[in-house]
Amino acid sequence: MILFSHPTGNANVRNAALGLQRSGLLGEFWTCVCNRSDSRLDRLLPPSLSRQLRRRKYPAELEPLIRTQPFREIGRLLSSRAGLSFAVRHETGPFSVDAVYRSLDHRVSRRLRTTEFSAVYSYEDGAEFTFREAAKRNVRRFYDLPIGYWKAARKLLLEEAASEPDWAMTLIGNRDSAEKTARKDAELELADVILVASSFTKKTLETASPFRGKVVVIPYGAPCPQNIDHRAPRRDGGALKVLFVGSLQQRKGLSYLFRAIKELGNSATLTVIGTPPAVECPALTRALETARWISTCAHDEVLTEMTRHDVFVFPSLFEGFGLVLLEALAMGLPIIATAHTAAPDIIQDGVEGFIVPIRSSEAIAERLLMLHRDRDRLDAMSSAARIRATQFRWESYQKNLATAVGCSLTS
């Protein structure tokens, strides 16, 4: 049986756990907060915290296997809400994301000392202590790397900071300490199997020091679009409605998107959904004033927003996958994304969307203008996008991951 851990349990984590559980491989699932189906806690909390807790509900079949370590994560949520920036400061804050990951990692490693498991399954930044304890006990170690290798990211993002200095303060990964990157390397070296979601992530591992683990690529899944009303074809010749969803940092290539939209003038409008980083960035503030900006909304609301737009643009410079790409396809949006995402794995260039170079506002603007002028092509790409999304289902991800893990355990 597998001891599985992740602090927050996002969509890909939940589906990984479900895949293992449905294959009879999951022993325990350790996370920070689980809002159980019979909990009344969210009714007693302020609305903002209640919304956060609703995101921590898990499928009923997982609940009996879930164990929690809530202190640090609750502290992080409360500190963020109260504006206590020192408490959540990158790496050093007592309730920082790093502190949350390390705390859970320590707890899971202690669990290994009291109960026998055949394997552990942990994620980047939250695996070192678990893996060290597992290695002592000759327990198999599965490492999920949701974004590319840190050294490849550091090289590219340091170049980006020099190229786009007005946006450099949003490149948070450039501030990772030597201690943190050493932990990442230790996790990688201790892993028996490394699971990644895209060929781009696998390629970034070419810059890593030698490691012995086998790398397995398993793409994520898309939501089912059946209950979402598809928008009618847009033949009115109005401005192209462009959407971006993601964290508002320059790693996502935001400056190039804003420049492309500016170049198009009245031919396109931009909606941005995402939360800005804690640091102040005047360039980002000014850019957001030129767009329709939604700082946060529930996942179902994001999907609804997708159906109200024509094109999804994701100009990321460094991305492990970009789950929003599959979500956009499922909602009928052609995508324009860089090759530093999962786009080359999930679309055919010119059919369901376009693959553009990183750092090219010109390429983004050219594709957007093409779709603005050719609404028949836009409609054809929209239909192709929805069809393509049906080939990526969370059920397939669950089965493929469980099969890879199961085969590794028996080999």
Coordinates of C-alpha atoms in Angstrom, one line a residue:
M1 CA 0.0 0.0 0.0
I2 CA 1.1 3.6 -0.8
L3 CA 1.5 6.5 1.6
F4 CA 0.5 9.5 -0.5
S5 CA 1.0 13.2 0.5
H6 CA 0.4 16.7 -0.8
P7 CA -0.4 19.9 1.3
T8 CA -3.3 21.3 -0.7
G9 CA -4.7 18.6 -3.0
N10 CA -5.3 20.4 -6.3
A11 CA -7.1 18.8 -9.3
N12 CA -4.2 16.7 -10.5
V13 CA -3.3 15.6 -7.0
R14 CA -6.9 14.5 -6.3
N15 CA -7.1 12.5 -9.5
A16 CA -3.7 10.9 -8.8
A17 CA -5.0 9.8 -5.4
L18 CA -8.3 8.6 -6.9
G19 CA -6.4 6.6 -9.5
L20 CA -4.4 4.9 -6.8
Q21 CA -7.4 4.3 -4.6
R22 CA -9.5 2.8 -7.4
S23 CA -6.7 0.4 -8.2
G24 CA -6.4 -0.7 -4.6
L25 CA -3.0 0.9 -4.2
L26 CA -3.7 3.8 -1.8
G27 CA -3.1 3.2 1.9
E28 CA -3.2 6.7 3.3
F29 CA -3.5 10.2 1.8
W30 CA -1.9 12.9 4.0
T31 CA -2.8 16.6 3.4
C32 CA -3.2 19.7 5.5
V33 CA -6.9 20.5 5.5
C34 CA -9.8 18.3 4.6
N35 CA -13.3 19.8 4.7
R36 CA -15.2 16.6 5.2
S37 CA -18.7 16.1 3.8
D38 CA -20.3 16.2 7.3
S39 CA -18.3 19.3 8.5
R40 CA -20.2 22.4 9.6
L41 CA -17.1 24.4 10.1
D42 CA -17.4 26.4 6.8
R43 CA -20.8 27.8 8.0
L44 CA -19.1 29.3 11.1
L45 CA -16.2 31.0 9.3
P46 CA -16.0 34.4 7.5
P47 CA -17.1 34.0 3.8
S48 CA -13.5 34.3 2.4
L49 CA -12.2 31.5 4.6
S50 CA -15.4 29.5 4.0
R51 CA -14.7 29.7 0.2
Q52 CA -11.1 28.5 0.8
L53 CA -12.4 25.5 2.9
R54 CA -14.9 24.5 0.2
R55 CA -11.9 24.1 -2.1
R56 CA -10.6 21.5 0.3
K57 CA -13.5 19.1 -0.1
Y58 CA -12.4 15.7 -1.4
P59 CA -14.4 12.9 -3.1
A60 CA -16.2 10.8 -0.5
E61 CA -14.3 7.6 -1.5
L62 CA -11.0 9.3 -0.5
E63 CA -12.2 10.7 2.9
P64 CA -11.7 7.5 4.9
L65 CA -8.0 7.4 3.8
I66 CA -7.3 11.1 4.5
R67 CA -5.1 12.2 7.4
T68 CA -4.5 15.9 8.1
Q69 CA -1.8 18.1 9.5
P70 CA -3.7 21.5 9.5
F71 CA -1.7 23.9 11.8
R72 CA 0.7 25.5 9.3
E73 CA -1.8 25.7 6.5
I74 CA -4.6 27.2 8.7
G75 CA -2.0 29.7 9.9
R76 CA -1.1 30.5 6.3
L77 CA -4.7 31.2 5.3
L78 CA -5.4 33.3 8.4
S79 CA -2.1 35.3 8.0
S80 CA -2.8 36.0 4.4
R81 CA -6.3 37.2 5.2
A82 CA -5.0 39.4 8.0
G83 CA -2.3 40.9 5.8
L84 CA 0.5 39.6 8.0
S85 CA 3.1 39.5 5.3
F86 CA 6.0 38.6 7.6
A87 CA 4.2 35.4 8.6
V88 CA 4.0 34.2 5.0
R89 CA 7.3 35.6 3.7
H90 CA 8.9 33.4 1.0
E91 CA 10.7 30.5 2.7
T92 CA 11.4 32.3 6.1
G93 CA 7.8 33.0 7.3
P94 CA 6.5 30.6 10.0
F95 CA 3.4 30.1 7.8
S96 CA 5.0 30.4 4.4
V97 CA 4.2 27.9 1.7
D98 CA 7.6 26.4 2.2
A99 CA 6.9 25.9 6.0
V100 CA 3.6 24.2 5.1
Y101 CA 5.3 21.8 2.8
R102 CA 8.2 21.0 5.2
S103 CA 5.8 20.5 8.1
L104 CA 3.7 17.9 6.2
D105 CA 6.9 16.3 4.9
H106 CA 8.2 15.8 8.5
R107 CA 4.9 14.4 9.6
V108 CA 4.7 11.9 6.8
S109 CA 8.3 10.8 7.4
R110 CA 7.4 10.1 11.1
R111 CA 4.4 8.1 10.0
L112 CA 6.7 5.8 8.1
R113 CA 8.4 4.9 11.3
T114 CA 5.2 3.4 12.8
T115 CA 3.4 1.8 9.9
E116 CA 4.6 -0.3 7.0
F117 CA 4.0 0.8 3.4
S118 CA 5.2 -0.6 0.1
A119 CA 5.8 2.9 -1.4
V120 CA 5.5 6.6 -0.9
Y121 CA 4.2 9.1 -3.4
S122 CA 5.3 12.7 -2.8
Y123 CA 5.5 16.0 -4.6
E124 CA 8.3 18.5 -5.3
D125 CA 9.3 20.5 -2.2
G126 CA 7.5 18.1 0.1
A127 CA 9.4 14.9 -0.3
E128 CA 12.9 15.1 1.1
F129 CA 12.3 13.9 4.7
T130 CA 9.7 11.3 3.5
F131 CA 12.2 9.9 0.9
R132 CA 15.1 9.8 3.3
E133 CA 13.1 7.8 5.8
A134 CA 11.7 5.6 3.0
A135 CA 15.2 4.9 1.7
K136 CA 16.3 3.6 5.1
R137 CA 13.4 1.2 5.0
N138 CA 13.9 0.2 1.4
V139 CA 10.4 1.6 0.5
R140 CA 9.8 2.5 -3.1
R141 CA 9.7 6.3 -3.8
F142 CA 7.5 8.0 -6.4
Y143 CA 8.3 11.7 -7.1
D144 CA 5.7 13.9 -8.8
L145 CA 7.4 16.9 -10.5
P146 CA 4.5 19.2 -11.6
I147 CA 6.8 21.9 -13.1
G148 CA 10.2 21.7 -14.8
Y149 CA 13.6 21.3 -13.1
W150 CA 14.6 24.3 -11.1
K151 CA 18.0 24.9 -12.7
A152 CA 16.5 25.2 -16.2
A153 CA 13.9 27.6 -14.8
R154 CA 16.5 29.7 -13.0
K155 CA 18.6 30.1 -16.1
L156 CA 15.6 31.2 -18.2
L157 CA 14.1 33.5 -15.6
L158 CA 17.3 35.2 -14.7
E159 CA 17.5 36.1 -18.4
E160 CA 14.0 37.3 -18.2
A161 CA 14.6 39.5 -15.2
A162 CA 17.4 41.2 -17.2
S163 CA 15.2 41.5 -20.3
E164 CA 12.1 42.7 -18.6
P165 CA 13.4 44.5 -15.4
D166 CA 10.0 46.3 -14.8
W167 CA 8.5 42.8 -14.2
A168 CA 11.4 41.2 -12.5
M169 CA 9.9 41.5 -8.9
T170 CA 7.2 39.0 -9.9
L171 CA 9.7 36.3 -10.7
I172 CA 9.5 34.7 -7.2
G173 CA 11.3 31.5 -8.1
N174 CA 14.5 33.5 -8.7
R175 CA 14.6 34.2 -5.0
D176 CA 14.8 30.5 -3.9
S177 CA 17.7 30.0 -1.6
A178 CA 20.5 27.5 -2.1
E179 CA 19.1 25.5 0.7
K180 CA 15.7 25.1 -1.0
T181 CA 17.2 24.2 -4.4
A182 CA 19.5 21.7 -2.6
R183 CA 16.4 20.1 -1.2
K184 CA 14.9 19.8 -4.7
D185 CA 18.0 18.1 -5.9
A186 CA 18.0 15.7 -2.9
E187 CA 14.4 14.8 -3.7
L188 CA 15.2 14.0 -7.3
E189 CA 18.3 11.9 -6.4
L190 CA 16.3 9.9 -3.9
A191 CA 13.4 9.1 -6.3
D192 CA 12.9 5.7 -7.9
V193 CA 10.3 7.0 -10.4
I194 CA 9.7 10.6 -11.5
L195 CA 6.3 11.4 -12.8
V196 CA 5.8 14.4 -15.1
A197 CA 2.8 15.7 -17.1
S198 CA 4.6 17.0 -20.2
S199 CA 7.4 16.4 -22.6
F200 CA 8.7 19.9 -21.8
T201 CA 9.1 19.1 -18.1
K202 CA 10.9 15.9 -19.0
K203 CA 13.2 17.8 -21.3
T204 CA 14.2 20.3 -18.5
L205 CA 15.5 17.3 -16.5
E206 CA 18.4 17.1 -19.1
T207 CA 20.0 20.0 -17.1
A208 CA 19.8 18.1 -13.8
S209 CA 22.7 16.3 -12.2
P210 CA 22.7 12.5 -12.8
F211 CA 19.8 10.8 -11.1
R212 CA 18.7 7.2 -11.2
G213 CA 15.0 7.4 -11.3
K214 CA 12.9 6.5 -14.4
V215 CA 11.0 9.5 -15.9
V216 CA 7.4 8.7 -16.9
V217 CA 5.2 11.3 -18.8
I218 CA 1.4 11.1 -18.1
P219 CA -0.7 14.1 -19.3
Y220 CA -3.4 15.5 -17.0
G221 CA -7.1 15.4 -17.8
A222 CA -9.7 17.9 -19.0
P223 CA -13.1 18.6 -17.4
C224 CA -16.2 17.2 -19.1
P225 CA -17.9 20.0 -21.1
Q226 CA -21.3 18.3 -21.4
N227 CA -23.1 20.5 -18.9
I228 CA -21.6 23.8 -20.3
D229 CA -23.7 25.5 -23.0
H230 CA -21.4 26.2 -25.9
R231 CA -21.4 29.7 -27.2
A232 CA -22.8 30.3 -30.7
P233 CA -20.5 31.1 -33.6
R234 CA -19.3 34.8 -33.5
R235 CA -19.8 36.2 -37.0
D236 CA -20.6 39.8 -36.0
G237 CA -17.0 41.0 -36.7
G238 CA -16.7 42.6 -33.2
A239 CA -13.5 42.6 -31.2
L240 CA -12.0 39.2 -30.5
K241 CA -12.5 38.3 -26.8
V242 CA -9.2 37.0 -25.4
L243 CA -8.8 35.3 -22.1
F244 CA -5.9 34.6 -19.8
V245 CA -6.1 32.6 -16.5
G246 CA -3.2 32.1 -14.2
S247 CA -1.0 33.6 -11.5
L248 CA 0.0 37.1 -12.4
Q249 CA 3.7 36.8 -12.6
Q250 CA 6.2 37.2 -15.5
R251 CA 6.9 33.5 -15.6
K252 CA 3.6 33.4 -17.4
G253 CA 4.9 35.7 -20.1
L254 CA 2.3 38.4 -19.2
S255 CA 4.2 41.4 -20.6
Y256 CA 4.2 39.9 -24.1
L257 CA 0.4 39.2 -23.9
F258 CA -0.3 42.8 -22.9
R259 CA 1.9 44.1 -25.7
A260 CA 0.1 41.9 -28.2
I261 CA -3.3 43.2 -27.2
K262 CA -2.1 46.8 -27.3
E263 CA -0.8 46.2 -30.8
L264 CA -4.2 45.0 -31.9
G265 CA -6.0 48.1 -30.8
N266 CA -9.8 47.8 -31.1
S267 CA -9.5 44.3 -32.7
A268 CA -9.3 42.5 -29.4
T269 CA -10.3 42.9 -25.8
L270 CA -8.6 41.1 -22.9
T271 CA -9.9 39.5 -19.7
V272 CA -7.4 38.4 -17.1
I273 CA -8.3 36.1 -14.2
G274 CA -5.6 35.7 -11.6
T275 CA -4.1 36.9 -8.3
P276 CA -1.1 39.2 -8.3
P277 CA 2.0 38.4 -6.2
A278 CA 2.4 39.9 -2.8
V279 CA 5.2 42.2 -4.0
E280 CA 4.2 45.4 -5.7
C281 CA 4.8 45.6 -9.4
P282 CA 3.9 49.0 -11.0
A283 CA 4.2 47.6 -14.5
L284 CA 1.6 44.9 -13.7
T285 CA -0.7 47.4 -12.1
R286 CA -0.6 49.6 -15.1
A287 CA -1.2 46.7 -17.5
L288 CA -4.2 45.4 -15.6
E289 CA -5.8 48.8 -15.9
T290 CA -6.0 48.2 -19.7
A291 CA -7.9 44.9 -19.3
R292 CA -10.9 43.4 -17.6
W293 CA -9.4 42.0 -14.4
I294 CA -11.0 39.4 -12.1
S295 CA -8.7 38.7 -9.2
T296 CA -10.3 35.4 -8.1
C297 CA -13.3 33.3 -8.8
A298 CA -14.5 29.8 -8.2
H299 CA -13.5 27.1 -10.7
D300 CA -17.0 26.7 -12.2
E301 CA -17.0 30.4 -12.8
V302 CA -13.7 30.3 -14.6
L303 CA -15.2 27.6 -16.9
T304 CA -18.2 29.8 -17.5
E305 CA -16.0 32.8 -18.3
M306 CA -14.2 30.6 -20.9
T307 CA -17.4 30.0 -22.8
R308 CA -17.9 33.8 -23.0
H309 CA -14.6 34.3 -24.9
D310 CA -13.1 33.4 -28.3
V311 CA -9.5 32.5 -27.7
F312 CA -7.3 31.5 -24.7
V313 CA -3.8 32.8 -24.6
F314 CA -1.1 31.3 -22.4
P315 CA 2.3 32.7 -23.3
S316 CA 4.1 31.0 -20.4
L317 CA 7.9 31.0 -20.3
F318 CA 8.2 28.0 -18.1
E319 CA 5.3 25.7 -17.3
G320 CA 5.1 22.0 -16.2
F321 CA 1.8 21.6 -18.0
G322 CA -0.8 24.3 -17.8
L323 CA -4.0 22.6 -16.8
V324 CA -6.0 25.6 -17.9
L325 CA -5.0 24.7 -21.5
L326 CA -7.1 21.5 -21.4
E327 CA -9.9 23.3 -19.6
A328 CA -10.0 26.0 -22.3
L329 CA -10.1 23.3 -25.0
A330 CA -13.0 21.6 -23.3
M331 CA -14.9 24.8 -23.2
G332 CA -14.4 25.3 -27.0
L333 CA -11.6 27.8 -26.9
P334 CA -8.7 27.6 -29.4
I335 CA -5.5 28.1 -27.5
I336 CA -2.4 30.2 -28.3
A337 CA 0.5 28.9 -26.1
T338 CA 4.2 28.5 -26.1
A339 CA 6.2 25.4 -26.6
H340 CA 7.3 25.7 -22.9
T341 CA 4.0 24.3 -21.8
A342 CA 2.1 21.1 -22.6
A343 CA 0.7 22.6 -25.8
P344 CA 2.9 20.5 -28.1
D345 CA 1.6 17.4 -26.4
I346 CA -2.1 18.3 -26.6
I347 CA -2.8 20.2 -29.8
Q348 CA -1.8 20.3 -33.4
D349 CA -0.5 23.7 -34.4
G350 CA -3.1 25.4 -36.6
V351 CA -5.9 22.9 -35.8
E352 CA -7.0 23.4 -32.2
G353 CA -4.8 26.4 -31.6
F354 CA -1.3 27.8 -32.2
I355 CA 2.1 27.1 -30.7
V356 CA 4.2 30.3 -30.6
P357 CA 7.8 31.1 -29.4
I358 CA 8.3 32.4 -25.9
R359 CA 8.8 36.2 -25.6
S360 CA 7.1 37.0 -28.9
S361 CA 4.2 39.5 -28.6
E362 CA 4.4 39.7 -32.4
A363 CA 3.6 36.0 -32.9
I364 CA 0.7 36.3 -30.4
A365 CA -0.7 39.4 -32.2
E366 CA -0.3 37.8 -35.6
R367 CA -2.4 34.7 -34.6
L368 CA -5.0 36.8 -32.8
L369 CA -5.4 39.1 -35.8
M370 CA -5.8 36.1 -38.1
L371 CA -8.7 34.7 -36.0
H372 CA -10.3 38.2 -35.7
R373 CA -10.4 38.4 -39.5
D374 CA -11.4 34.8 -40.2
R375 CA -14.4 33.9 -38.0
D376 CA -15.0 30.7 -40.0
R377 CA -11.6 29.5 -39.0
L378 CA -12.2 30.5 -35.4
D379 CA -15.4 28.5 -35.3
A380 CA -13.7 25.5 -36.9
M381 CA -10.8 25.6 -34.4
S382 CA -13.3 26.0 -31.6
S383 CA -15.1 22.7 -32.7
A384 CA -11.7 21.0 -33.1
A385 CA -10.7 22.1 -29.6
R386 CA -13.7 20.5 -28.0
I387 CA -13.2 17.3 -29.9
R388 CA -9.5 17.2 -28.9
A389 CA -10.3 17.8 -25.2
T390 CA -12.4 14.6 -25.2
Q391 CA -9.1 12.6 -25.7
F392 CA -7.8 13.8 -22.3
R393 CA -10.0 12.7 -19.5
W394 CA -9.3 12.6 -15.8
E395 CA -10.4 8.9 -15.8
S396 CA -7.6 8.2 -18.3
Y397 CA -5.0 10.0 -16.2
Q398 CA -6.1 8.0 -13.1
K399 CA -5.8 4.7 -15.0
N400 CA -2.5 5.6 -16.7
L401 CA -0.9 6.8 -13.4
A402 CA -2.1 3.8 -11.4
T403 CA -0.8 1.4 -14.2
A404 CA 2.6 3.1 -14.2
V405 CA 2.8 2.9 -10.4
G406 CA 1.6 -0.6 -10.2
C407 CA 4.0 -1.8 -12.9
S408 CA 6.9 -0.2 -11.1
L409 CA 5.9 -1.8 -7.8
T410 CA 6.0 -5.3 -9.3
S411 CA 9.1 -4.9 -11.5

